[in-house]
Short mmCIF file of N, CA and C in Angstrom, two decimals:
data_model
loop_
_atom_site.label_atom_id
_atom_site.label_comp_id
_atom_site.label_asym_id
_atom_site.label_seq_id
_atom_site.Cartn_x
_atom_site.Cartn_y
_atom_site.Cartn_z
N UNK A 65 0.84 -1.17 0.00
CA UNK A 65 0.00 0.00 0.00
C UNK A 65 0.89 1.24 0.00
N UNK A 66 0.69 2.07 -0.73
CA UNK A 66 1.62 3.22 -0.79
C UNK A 66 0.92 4.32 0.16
N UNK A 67 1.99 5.23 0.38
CA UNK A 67 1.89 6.23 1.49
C UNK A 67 0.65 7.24 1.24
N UNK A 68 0.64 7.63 2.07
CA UNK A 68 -0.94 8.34 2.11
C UNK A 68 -0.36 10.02 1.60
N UNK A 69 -0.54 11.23 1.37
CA UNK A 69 -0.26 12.73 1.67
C UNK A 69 -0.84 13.03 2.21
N UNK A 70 -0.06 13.76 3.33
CA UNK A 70 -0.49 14.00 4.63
C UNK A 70 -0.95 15.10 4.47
N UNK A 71 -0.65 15.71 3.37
CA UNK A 71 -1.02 17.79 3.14
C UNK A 71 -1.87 18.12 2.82
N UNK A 72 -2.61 16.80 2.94
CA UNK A 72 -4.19 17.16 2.32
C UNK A 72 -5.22 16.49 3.07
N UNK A 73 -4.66 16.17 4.07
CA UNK A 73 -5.48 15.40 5.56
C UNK A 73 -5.84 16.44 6.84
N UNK A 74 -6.94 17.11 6.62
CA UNK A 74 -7.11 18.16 7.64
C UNK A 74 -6.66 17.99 8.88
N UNK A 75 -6.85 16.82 9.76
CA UNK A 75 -6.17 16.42 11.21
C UNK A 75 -4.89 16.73 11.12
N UNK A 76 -3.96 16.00 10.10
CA UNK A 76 -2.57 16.26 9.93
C UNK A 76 -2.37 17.71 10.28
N UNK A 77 -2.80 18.36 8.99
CA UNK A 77 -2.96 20.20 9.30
C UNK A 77 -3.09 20.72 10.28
N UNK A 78 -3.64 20.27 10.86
CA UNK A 78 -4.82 20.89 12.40
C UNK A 78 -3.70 20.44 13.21
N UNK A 79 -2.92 19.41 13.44
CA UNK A 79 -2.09 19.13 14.83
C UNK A 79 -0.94 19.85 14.25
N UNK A 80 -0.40 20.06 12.49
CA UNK A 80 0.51 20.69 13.23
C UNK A 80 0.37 22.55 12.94
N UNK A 81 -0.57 23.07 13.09
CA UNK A 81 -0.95 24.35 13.36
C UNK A 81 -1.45 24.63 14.89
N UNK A 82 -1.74 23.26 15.44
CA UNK A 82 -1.66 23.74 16.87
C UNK A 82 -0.44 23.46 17.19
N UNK A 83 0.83 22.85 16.94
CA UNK A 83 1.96 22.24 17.71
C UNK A 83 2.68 23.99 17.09
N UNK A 84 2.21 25.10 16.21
CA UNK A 84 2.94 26.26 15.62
C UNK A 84 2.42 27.15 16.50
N UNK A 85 0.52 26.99 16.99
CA UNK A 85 0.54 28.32 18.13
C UNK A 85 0.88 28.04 19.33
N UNK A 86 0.68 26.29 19.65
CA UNK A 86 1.39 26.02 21.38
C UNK A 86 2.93 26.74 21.46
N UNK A 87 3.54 26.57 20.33
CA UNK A 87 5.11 27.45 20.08
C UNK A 87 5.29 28.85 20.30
N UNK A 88 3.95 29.46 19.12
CA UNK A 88 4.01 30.91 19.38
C UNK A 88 3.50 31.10 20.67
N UNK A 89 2.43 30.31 21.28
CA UNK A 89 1.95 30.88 22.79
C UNK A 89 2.85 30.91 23.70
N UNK A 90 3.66 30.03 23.96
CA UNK A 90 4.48 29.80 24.74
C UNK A 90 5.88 30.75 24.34
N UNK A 91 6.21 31.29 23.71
CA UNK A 91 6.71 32.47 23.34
C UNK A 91 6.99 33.58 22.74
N UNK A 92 5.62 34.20 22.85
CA UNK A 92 4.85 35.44 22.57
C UNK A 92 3.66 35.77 23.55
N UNK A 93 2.89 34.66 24.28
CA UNK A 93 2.04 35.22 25.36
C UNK A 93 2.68 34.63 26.45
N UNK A 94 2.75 33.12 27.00
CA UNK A 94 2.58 33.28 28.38
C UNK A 94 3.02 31.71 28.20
N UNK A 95 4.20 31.39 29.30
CA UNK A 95 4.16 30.25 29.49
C UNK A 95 3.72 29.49 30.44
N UNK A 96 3.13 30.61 31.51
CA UNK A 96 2.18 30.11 32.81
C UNK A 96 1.01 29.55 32.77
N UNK A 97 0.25 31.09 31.72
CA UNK A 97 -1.30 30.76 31.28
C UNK A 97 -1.49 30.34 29.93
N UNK A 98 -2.22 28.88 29.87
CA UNK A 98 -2.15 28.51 28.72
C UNK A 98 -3.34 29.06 28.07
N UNK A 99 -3.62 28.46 26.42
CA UNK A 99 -4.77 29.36 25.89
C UNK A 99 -5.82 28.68 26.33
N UNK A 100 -6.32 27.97 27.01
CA UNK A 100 -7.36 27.31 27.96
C UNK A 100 -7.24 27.90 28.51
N UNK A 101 -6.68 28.33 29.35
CA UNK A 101 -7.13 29.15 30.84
C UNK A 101 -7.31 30.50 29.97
N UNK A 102 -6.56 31.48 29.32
CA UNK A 102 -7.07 32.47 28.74
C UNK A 102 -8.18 32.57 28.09
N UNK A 103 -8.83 31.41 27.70
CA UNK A 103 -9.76 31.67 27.32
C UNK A 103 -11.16 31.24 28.37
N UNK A 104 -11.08 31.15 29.36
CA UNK A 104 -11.59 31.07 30.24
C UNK A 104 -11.89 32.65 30.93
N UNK A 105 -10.60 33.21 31.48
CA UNK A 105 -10.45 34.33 31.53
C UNK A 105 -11.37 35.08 30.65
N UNK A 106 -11.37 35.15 29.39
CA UNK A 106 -11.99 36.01 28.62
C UNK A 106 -13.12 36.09 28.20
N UNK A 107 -14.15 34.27 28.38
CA UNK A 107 -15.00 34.05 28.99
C UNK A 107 -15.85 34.81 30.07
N UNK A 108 -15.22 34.86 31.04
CA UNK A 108 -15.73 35.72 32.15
C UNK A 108 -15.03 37.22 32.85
N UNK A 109 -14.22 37.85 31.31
CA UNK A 109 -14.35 39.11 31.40
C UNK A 109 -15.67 39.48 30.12
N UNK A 110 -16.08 39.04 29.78
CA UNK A 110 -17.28 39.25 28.57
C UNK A 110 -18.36 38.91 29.36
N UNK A 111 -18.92 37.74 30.46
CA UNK A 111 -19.50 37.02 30.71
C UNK A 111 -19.24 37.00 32.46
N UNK A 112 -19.33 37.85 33.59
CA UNK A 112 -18.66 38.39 34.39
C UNK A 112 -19.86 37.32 35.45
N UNK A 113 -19.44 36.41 36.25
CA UNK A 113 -20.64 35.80 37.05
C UNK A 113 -20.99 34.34 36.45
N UNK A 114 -20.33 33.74 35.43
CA UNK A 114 -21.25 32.17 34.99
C UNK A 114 -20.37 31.27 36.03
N UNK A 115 -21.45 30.48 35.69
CA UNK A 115 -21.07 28.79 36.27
C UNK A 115 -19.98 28.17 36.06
N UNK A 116 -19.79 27.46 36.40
CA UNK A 116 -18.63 26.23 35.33
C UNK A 116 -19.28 25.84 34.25
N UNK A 117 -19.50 25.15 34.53
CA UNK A 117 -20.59 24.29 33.49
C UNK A 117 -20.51 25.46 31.98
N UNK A 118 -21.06 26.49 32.37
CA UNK A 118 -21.39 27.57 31.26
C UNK A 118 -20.14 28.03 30.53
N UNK A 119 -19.56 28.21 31.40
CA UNK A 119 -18.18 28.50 31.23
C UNK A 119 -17.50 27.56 30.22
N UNK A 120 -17.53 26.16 30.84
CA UNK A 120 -17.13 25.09 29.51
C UNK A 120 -17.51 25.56 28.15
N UNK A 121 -19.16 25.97 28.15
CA UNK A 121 -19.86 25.75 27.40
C UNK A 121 -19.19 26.97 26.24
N UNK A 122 -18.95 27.75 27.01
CA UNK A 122 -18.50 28.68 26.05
C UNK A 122 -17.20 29.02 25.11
N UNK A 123 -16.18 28.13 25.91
CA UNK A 123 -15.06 27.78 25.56
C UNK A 123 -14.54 26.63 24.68
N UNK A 124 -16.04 25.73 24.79
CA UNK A 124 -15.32 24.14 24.00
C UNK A 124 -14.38 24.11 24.93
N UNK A 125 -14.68 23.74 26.34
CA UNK A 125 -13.91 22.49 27.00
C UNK A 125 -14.60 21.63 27.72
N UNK A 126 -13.99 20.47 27.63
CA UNK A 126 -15.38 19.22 28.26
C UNK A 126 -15.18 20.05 29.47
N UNK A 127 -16.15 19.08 30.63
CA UNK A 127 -16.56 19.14 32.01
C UNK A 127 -15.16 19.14 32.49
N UNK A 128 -14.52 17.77 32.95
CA UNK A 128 -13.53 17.30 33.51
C UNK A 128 -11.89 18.64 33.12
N UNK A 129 -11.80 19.04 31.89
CA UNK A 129 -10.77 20.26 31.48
C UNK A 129 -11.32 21.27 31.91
N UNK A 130 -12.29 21.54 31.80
CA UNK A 130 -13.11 22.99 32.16
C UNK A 130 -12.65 22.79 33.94
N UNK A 131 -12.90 21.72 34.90
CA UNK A 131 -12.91 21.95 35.90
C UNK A 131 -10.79 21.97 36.59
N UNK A 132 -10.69 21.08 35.75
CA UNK A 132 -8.73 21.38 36.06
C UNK A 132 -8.58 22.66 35.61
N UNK A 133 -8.58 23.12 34.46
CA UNK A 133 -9.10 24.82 34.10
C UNK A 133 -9.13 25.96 35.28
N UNK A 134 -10.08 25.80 35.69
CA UNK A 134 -10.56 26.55 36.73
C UNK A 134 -10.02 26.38 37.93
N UNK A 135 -9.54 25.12 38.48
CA UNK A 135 -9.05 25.04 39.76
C UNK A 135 -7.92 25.59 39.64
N UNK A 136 -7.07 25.23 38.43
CA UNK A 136 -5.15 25.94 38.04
C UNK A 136 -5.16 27.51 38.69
N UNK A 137 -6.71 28.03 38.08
CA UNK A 137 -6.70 29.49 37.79
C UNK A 137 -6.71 29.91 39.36
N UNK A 138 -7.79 29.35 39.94
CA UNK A 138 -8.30 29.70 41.28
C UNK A 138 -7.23 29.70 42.69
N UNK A 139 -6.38 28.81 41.91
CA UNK A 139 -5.13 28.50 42.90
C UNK A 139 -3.64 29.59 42.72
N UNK A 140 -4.24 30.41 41.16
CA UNK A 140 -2.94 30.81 41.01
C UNK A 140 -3.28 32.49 41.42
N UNK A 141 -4.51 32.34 42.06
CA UNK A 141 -5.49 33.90 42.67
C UNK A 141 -6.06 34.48 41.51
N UNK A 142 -6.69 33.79 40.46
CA UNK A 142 -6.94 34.37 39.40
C UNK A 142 -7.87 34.85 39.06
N UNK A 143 -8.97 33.63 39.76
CA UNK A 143 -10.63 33.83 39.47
C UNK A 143 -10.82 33.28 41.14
N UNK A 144 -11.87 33.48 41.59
CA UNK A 144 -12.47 33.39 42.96
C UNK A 144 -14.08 32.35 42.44
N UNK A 145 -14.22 31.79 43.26
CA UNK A 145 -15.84 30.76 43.40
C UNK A 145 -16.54 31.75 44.64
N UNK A 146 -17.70 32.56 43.98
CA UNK A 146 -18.63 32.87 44.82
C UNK A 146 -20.27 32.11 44.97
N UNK A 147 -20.86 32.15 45.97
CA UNK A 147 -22.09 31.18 46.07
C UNK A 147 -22.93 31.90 44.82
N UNK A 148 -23.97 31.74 44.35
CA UNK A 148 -24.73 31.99 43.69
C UNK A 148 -26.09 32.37 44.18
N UNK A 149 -26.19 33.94 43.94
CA UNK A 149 -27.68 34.10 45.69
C UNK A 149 -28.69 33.58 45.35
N UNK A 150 -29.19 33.09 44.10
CA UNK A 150 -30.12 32.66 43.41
C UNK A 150 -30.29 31.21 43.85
N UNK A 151 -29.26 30.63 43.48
CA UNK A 151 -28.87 29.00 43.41
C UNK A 151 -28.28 28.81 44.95
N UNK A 152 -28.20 28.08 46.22
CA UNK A 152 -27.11 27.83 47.10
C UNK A 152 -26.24 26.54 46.77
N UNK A 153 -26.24 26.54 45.67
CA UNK A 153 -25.65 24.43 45.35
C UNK A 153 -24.84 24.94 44.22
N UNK A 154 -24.81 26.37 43.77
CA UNK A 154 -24.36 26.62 42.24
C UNK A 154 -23.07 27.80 42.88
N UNK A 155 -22.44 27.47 42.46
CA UNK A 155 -21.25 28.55 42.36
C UNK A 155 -20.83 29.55 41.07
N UNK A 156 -20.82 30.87 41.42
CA UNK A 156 -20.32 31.19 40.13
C UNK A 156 -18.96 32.11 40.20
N UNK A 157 -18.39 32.43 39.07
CA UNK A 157 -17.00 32.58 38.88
C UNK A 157 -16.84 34.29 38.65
N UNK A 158 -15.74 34.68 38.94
CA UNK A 158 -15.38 35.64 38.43
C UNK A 158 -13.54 36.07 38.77
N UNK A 159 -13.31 36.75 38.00
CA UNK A 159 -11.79 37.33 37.93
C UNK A 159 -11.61 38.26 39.10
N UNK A 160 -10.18 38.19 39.73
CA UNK A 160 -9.92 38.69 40.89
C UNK A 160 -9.18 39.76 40.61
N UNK A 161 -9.05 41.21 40.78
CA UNK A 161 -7.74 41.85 40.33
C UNK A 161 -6.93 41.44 39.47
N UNK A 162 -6.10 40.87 39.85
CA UNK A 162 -5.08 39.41 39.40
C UNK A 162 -5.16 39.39 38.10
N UNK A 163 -6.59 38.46 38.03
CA UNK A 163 -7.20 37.79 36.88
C UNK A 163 -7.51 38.73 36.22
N UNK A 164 -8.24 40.13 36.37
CA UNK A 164 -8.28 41.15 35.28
C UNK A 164 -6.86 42.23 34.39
N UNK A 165 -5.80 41.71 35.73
CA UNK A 165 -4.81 42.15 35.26
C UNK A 165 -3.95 41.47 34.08
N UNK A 166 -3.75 40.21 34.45
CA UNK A 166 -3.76 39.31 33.49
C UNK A 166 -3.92 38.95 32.15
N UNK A 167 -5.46 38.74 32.25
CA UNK A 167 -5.96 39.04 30.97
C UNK A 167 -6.11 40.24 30.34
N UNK A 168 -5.68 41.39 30.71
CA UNK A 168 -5.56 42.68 30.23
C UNK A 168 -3.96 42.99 29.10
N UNK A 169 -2.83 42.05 29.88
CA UNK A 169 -1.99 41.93 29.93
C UNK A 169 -1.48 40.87 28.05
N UNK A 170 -2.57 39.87 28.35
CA UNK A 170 -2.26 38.58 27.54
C UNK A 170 -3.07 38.94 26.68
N UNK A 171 -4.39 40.10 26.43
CA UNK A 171 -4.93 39.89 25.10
C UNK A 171 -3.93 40.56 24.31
N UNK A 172 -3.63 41.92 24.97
CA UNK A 172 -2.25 42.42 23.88
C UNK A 172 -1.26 41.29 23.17
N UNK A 173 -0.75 40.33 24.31
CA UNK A 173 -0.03 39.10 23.83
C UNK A 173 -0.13 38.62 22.77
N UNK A 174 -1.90 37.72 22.45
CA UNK A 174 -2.07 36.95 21.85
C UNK A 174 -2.67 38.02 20.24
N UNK A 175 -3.01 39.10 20.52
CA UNK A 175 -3.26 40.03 19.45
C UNK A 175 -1.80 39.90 18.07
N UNK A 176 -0.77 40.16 18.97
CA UNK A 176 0.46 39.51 18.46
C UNK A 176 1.05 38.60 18.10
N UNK A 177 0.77 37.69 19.06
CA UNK A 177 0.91 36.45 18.23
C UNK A 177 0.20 35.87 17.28
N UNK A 178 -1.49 36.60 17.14
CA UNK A 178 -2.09 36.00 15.83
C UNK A 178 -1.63 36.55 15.00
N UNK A 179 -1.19 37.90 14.59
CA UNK A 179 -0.50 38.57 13.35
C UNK A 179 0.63 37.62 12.96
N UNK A 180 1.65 37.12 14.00
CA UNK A 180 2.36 36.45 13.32
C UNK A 180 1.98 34.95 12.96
N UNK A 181 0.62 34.51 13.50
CA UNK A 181 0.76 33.29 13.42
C UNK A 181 -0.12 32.96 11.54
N UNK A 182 -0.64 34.27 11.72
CA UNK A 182 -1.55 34.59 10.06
C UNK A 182 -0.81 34.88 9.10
N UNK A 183 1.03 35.83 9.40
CA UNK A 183 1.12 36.54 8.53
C UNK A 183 1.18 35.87 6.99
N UNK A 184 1.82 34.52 6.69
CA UNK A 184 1.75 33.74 5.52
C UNK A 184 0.54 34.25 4.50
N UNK A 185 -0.72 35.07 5.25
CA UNK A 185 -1.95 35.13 4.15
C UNK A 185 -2.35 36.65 4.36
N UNK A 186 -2.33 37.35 3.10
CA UNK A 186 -3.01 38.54 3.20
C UNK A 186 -4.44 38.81 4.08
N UNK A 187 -4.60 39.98 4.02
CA UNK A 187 -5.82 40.34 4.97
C UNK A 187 -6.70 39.29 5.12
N UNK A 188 -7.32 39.38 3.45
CA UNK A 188 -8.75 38.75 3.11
C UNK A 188 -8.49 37.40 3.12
N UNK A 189 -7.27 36.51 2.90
CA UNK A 189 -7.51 35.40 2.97
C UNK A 189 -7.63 34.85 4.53
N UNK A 190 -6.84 35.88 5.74
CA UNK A 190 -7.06 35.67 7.31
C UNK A 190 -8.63 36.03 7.42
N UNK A 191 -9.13 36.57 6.70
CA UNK A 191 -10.40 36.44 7.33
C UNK A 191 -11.62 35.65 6.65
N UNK A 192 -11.21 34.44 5.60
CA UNK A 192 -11.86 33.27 5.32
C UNK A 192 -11.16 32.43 5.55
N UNK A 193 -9.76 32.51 6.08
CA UNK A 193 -9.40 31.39 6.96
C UNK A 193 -10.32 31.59 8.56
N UNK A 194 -10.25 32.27 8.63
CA UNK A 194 -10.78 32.89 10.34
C UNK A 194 -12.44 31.76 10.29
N UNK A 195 -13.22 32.13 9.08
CA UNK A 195 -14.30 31.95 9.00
C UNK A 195 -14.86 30.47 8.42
N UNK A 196 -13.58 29.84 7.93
CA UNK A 196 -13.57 28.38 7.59
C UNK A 196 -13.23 27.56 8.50
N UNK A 197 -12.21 28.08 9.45
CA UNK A 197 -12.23 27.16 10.64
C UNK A 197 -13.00 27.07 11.68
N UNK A 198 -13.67 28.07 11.65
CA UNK A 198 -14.58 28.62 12.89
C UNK A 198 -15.79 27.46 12.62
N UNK A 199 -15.88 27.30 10.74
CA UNK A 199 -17.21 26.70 10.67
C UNK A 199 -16.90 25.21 11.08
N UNK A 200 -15.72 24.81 10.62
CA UNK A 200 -15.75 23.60 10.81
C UNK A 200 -15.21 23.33 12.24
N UNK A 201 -14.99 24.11 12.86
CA UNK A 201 -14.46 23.87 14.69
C UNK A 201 -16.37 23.81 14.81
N UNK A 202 -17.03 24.81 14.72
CA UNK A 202 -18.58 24.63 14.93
C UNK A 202 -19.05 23.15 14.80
N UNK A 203 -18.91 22.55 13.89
CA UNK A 203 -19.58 21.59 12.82
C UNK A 203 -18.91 20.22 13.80
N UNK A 204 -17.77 20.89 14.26
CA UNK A 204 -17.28 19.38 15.16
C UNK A 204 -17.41 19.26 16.75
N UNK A 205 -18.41 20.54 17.23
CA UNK A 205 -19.00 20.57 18.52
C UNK A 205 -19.41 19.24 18.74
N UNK A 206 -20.38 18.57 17.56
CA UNK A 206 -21.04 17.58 18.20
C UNK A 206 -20.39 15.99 18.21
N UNK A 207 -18.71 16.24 17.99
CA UNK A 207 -17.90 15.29 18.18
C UNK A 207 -17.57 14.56 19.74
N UNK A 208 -17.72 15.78 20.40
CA UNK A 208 -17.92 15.88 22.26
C UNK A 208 -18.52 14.93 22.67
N UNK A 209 -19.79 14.64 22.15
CA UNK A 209 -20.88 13.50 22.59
C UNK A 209 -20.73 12.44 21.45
N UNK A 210 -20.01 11.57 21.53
CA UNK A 210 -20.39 10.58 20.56
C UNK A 210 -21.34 10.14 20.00
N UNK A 211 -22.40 10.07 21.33
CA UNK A 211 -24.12 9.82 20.71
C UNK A 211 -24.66 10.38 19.78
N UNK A 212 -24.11 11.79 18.93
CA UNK A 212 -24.74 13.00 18.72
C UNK A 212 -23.82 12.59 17.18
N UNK A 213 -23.13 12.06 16.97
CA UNK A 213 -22.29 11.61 15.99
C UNK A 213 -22.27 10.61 16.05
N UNK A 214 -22.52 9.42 14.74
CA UNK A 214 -22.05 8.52 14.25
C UNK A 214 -21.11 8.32 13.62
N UNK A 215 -19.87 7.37 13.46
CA UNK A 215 -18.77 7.48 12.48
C UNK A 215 -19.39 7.42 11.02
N UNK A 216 -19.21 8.07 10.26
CA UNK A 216 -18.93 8.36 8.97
C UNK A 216 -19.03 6.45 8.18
N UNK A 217 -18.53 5.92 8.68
CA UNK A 217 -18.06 4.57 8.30
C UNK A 217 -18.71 3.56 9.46
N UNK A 218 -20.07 2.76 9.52
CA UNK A 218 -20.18 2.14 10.39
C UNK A 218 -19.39 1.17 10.81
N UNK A 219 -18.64 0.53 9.78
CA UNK A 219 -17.65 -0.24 10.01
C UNK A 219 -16.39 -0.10 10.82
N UNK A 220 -16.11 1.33 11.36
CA UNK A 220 -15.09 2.13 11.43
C UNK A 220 -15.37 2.40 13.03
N UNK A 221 -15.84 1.43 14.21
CA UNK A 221 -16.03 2.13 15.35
C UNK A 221 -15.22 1.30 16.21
N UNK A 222 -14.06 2.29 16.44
CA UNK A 222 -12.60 1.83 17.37
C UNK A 222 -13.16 2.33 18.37
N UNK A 223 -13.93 2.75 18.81
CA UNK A 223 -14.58 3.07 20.40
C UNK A 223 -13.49 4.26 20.92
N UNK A 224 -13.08 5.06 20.13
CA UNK A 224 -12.29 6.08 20.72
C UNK A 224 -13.56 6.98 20.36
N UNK A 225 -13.67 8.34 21.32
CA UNK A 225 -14.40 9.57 20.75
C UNK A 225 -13.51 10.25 21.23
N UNK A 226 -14.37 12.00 20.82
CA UNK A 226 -13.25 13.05 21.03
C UNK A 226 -12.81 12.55 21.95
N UNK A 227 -13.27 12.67 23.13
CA UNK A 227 -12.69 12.90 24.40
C UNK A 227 -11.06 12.29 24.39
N UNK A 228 -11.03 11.27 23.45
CA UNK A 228 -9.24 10.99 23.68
C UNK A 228 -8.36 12.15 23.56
N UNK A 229 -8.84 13.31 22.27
CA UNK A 229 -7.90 14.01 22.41
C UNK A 229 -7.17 14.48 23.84
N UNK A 230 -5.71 14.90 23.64
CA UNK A 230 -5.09 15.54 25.05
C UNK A 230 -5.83 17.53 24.60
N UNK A 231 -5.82 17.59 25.43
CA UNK A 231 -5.20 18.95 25.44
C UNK A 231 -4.82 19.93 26.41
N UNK A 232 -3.87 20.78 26.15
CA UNK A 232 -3.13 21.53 27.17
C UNK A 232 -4.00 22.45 28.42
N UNK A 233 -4.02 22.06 29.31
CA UNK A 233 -4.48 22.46 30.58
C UNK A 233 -4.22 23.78 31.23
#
């Protein structure tokens, strides 16, 4: 069987354009706060008071990342857990000084590092790349729940779902 091309296998693409911004993130924003937790952060500077849960929801991170997420942050004085006066069983979140300083700090960061991480494509093509990945990052929300997706190939069910992916904490 001859070799496959990999340059035309979107996954291929996709891991190694994240293994190019885990690079640029890690030196151009922040090697403390990863872009999970920043985007958590930015979450609930837009969104000042949600849940966890919501919080996931808004970020694309399961339950279980969303909650290592949040504890990293909470421990590093970032975001605070207040009761919820509504709810007494519900906690909700918000940024501490700290945490607004922070993220005040890292959007400039990452503003920078997307220029360089785009520059390869003029304006207009960064902003139908912007809008092609967005659709298909959308389109693979319902990869999260396996139930909600069938493989493509019934024949094709290795019992892995998303959830195997790693990702940076």
């Amino acid at each position: 069987m001859a070799a496959v091309d990999l340059t035309t296998h979107p996954g291929h693409l996709a891991r190694r354009l994240q293994q190019a911004h885990h690079l640029l993130w890690n030196t151009m924003v922040s090697e403390e706060t990863t872009s999970p937790q920043f985007a958590v952060l930015n979450a609930l500077v837009a969104e000042p008071g949600l849940d966890q849960r919501t919080v996931g929801e808004r970020v694309g991170l399961d339950r279980s990342t969303v909650a290592e997420v949040i504890g990293r942050l909470i421990r590093r004085g970032l975001l605070d857990k207040v009761r919820d006066p509504g709810d007494g069983r519900r906690f909700l979140l918000r940024l501490t000084g700290d945490g607004e300083r922070t993220h005040r700090r890292l959007t400039v960061r990452t503003a920078r590092m997307n220029q360089v991480l785009l520059a390869p494509l003029d304006p207009g093509e960064q902003a139908v790349f912007i809008d092609l990945v967005r659709r298909v990052a959308d389109a693979a929300e319902g990869l999260r729940d396996p139930s909600l997706t069938a493989p493509a190939d019934p024949a094709d069910r290795s019992g892995q779902s998303a959830s195997a992916y790693t990702t940076h904490t």
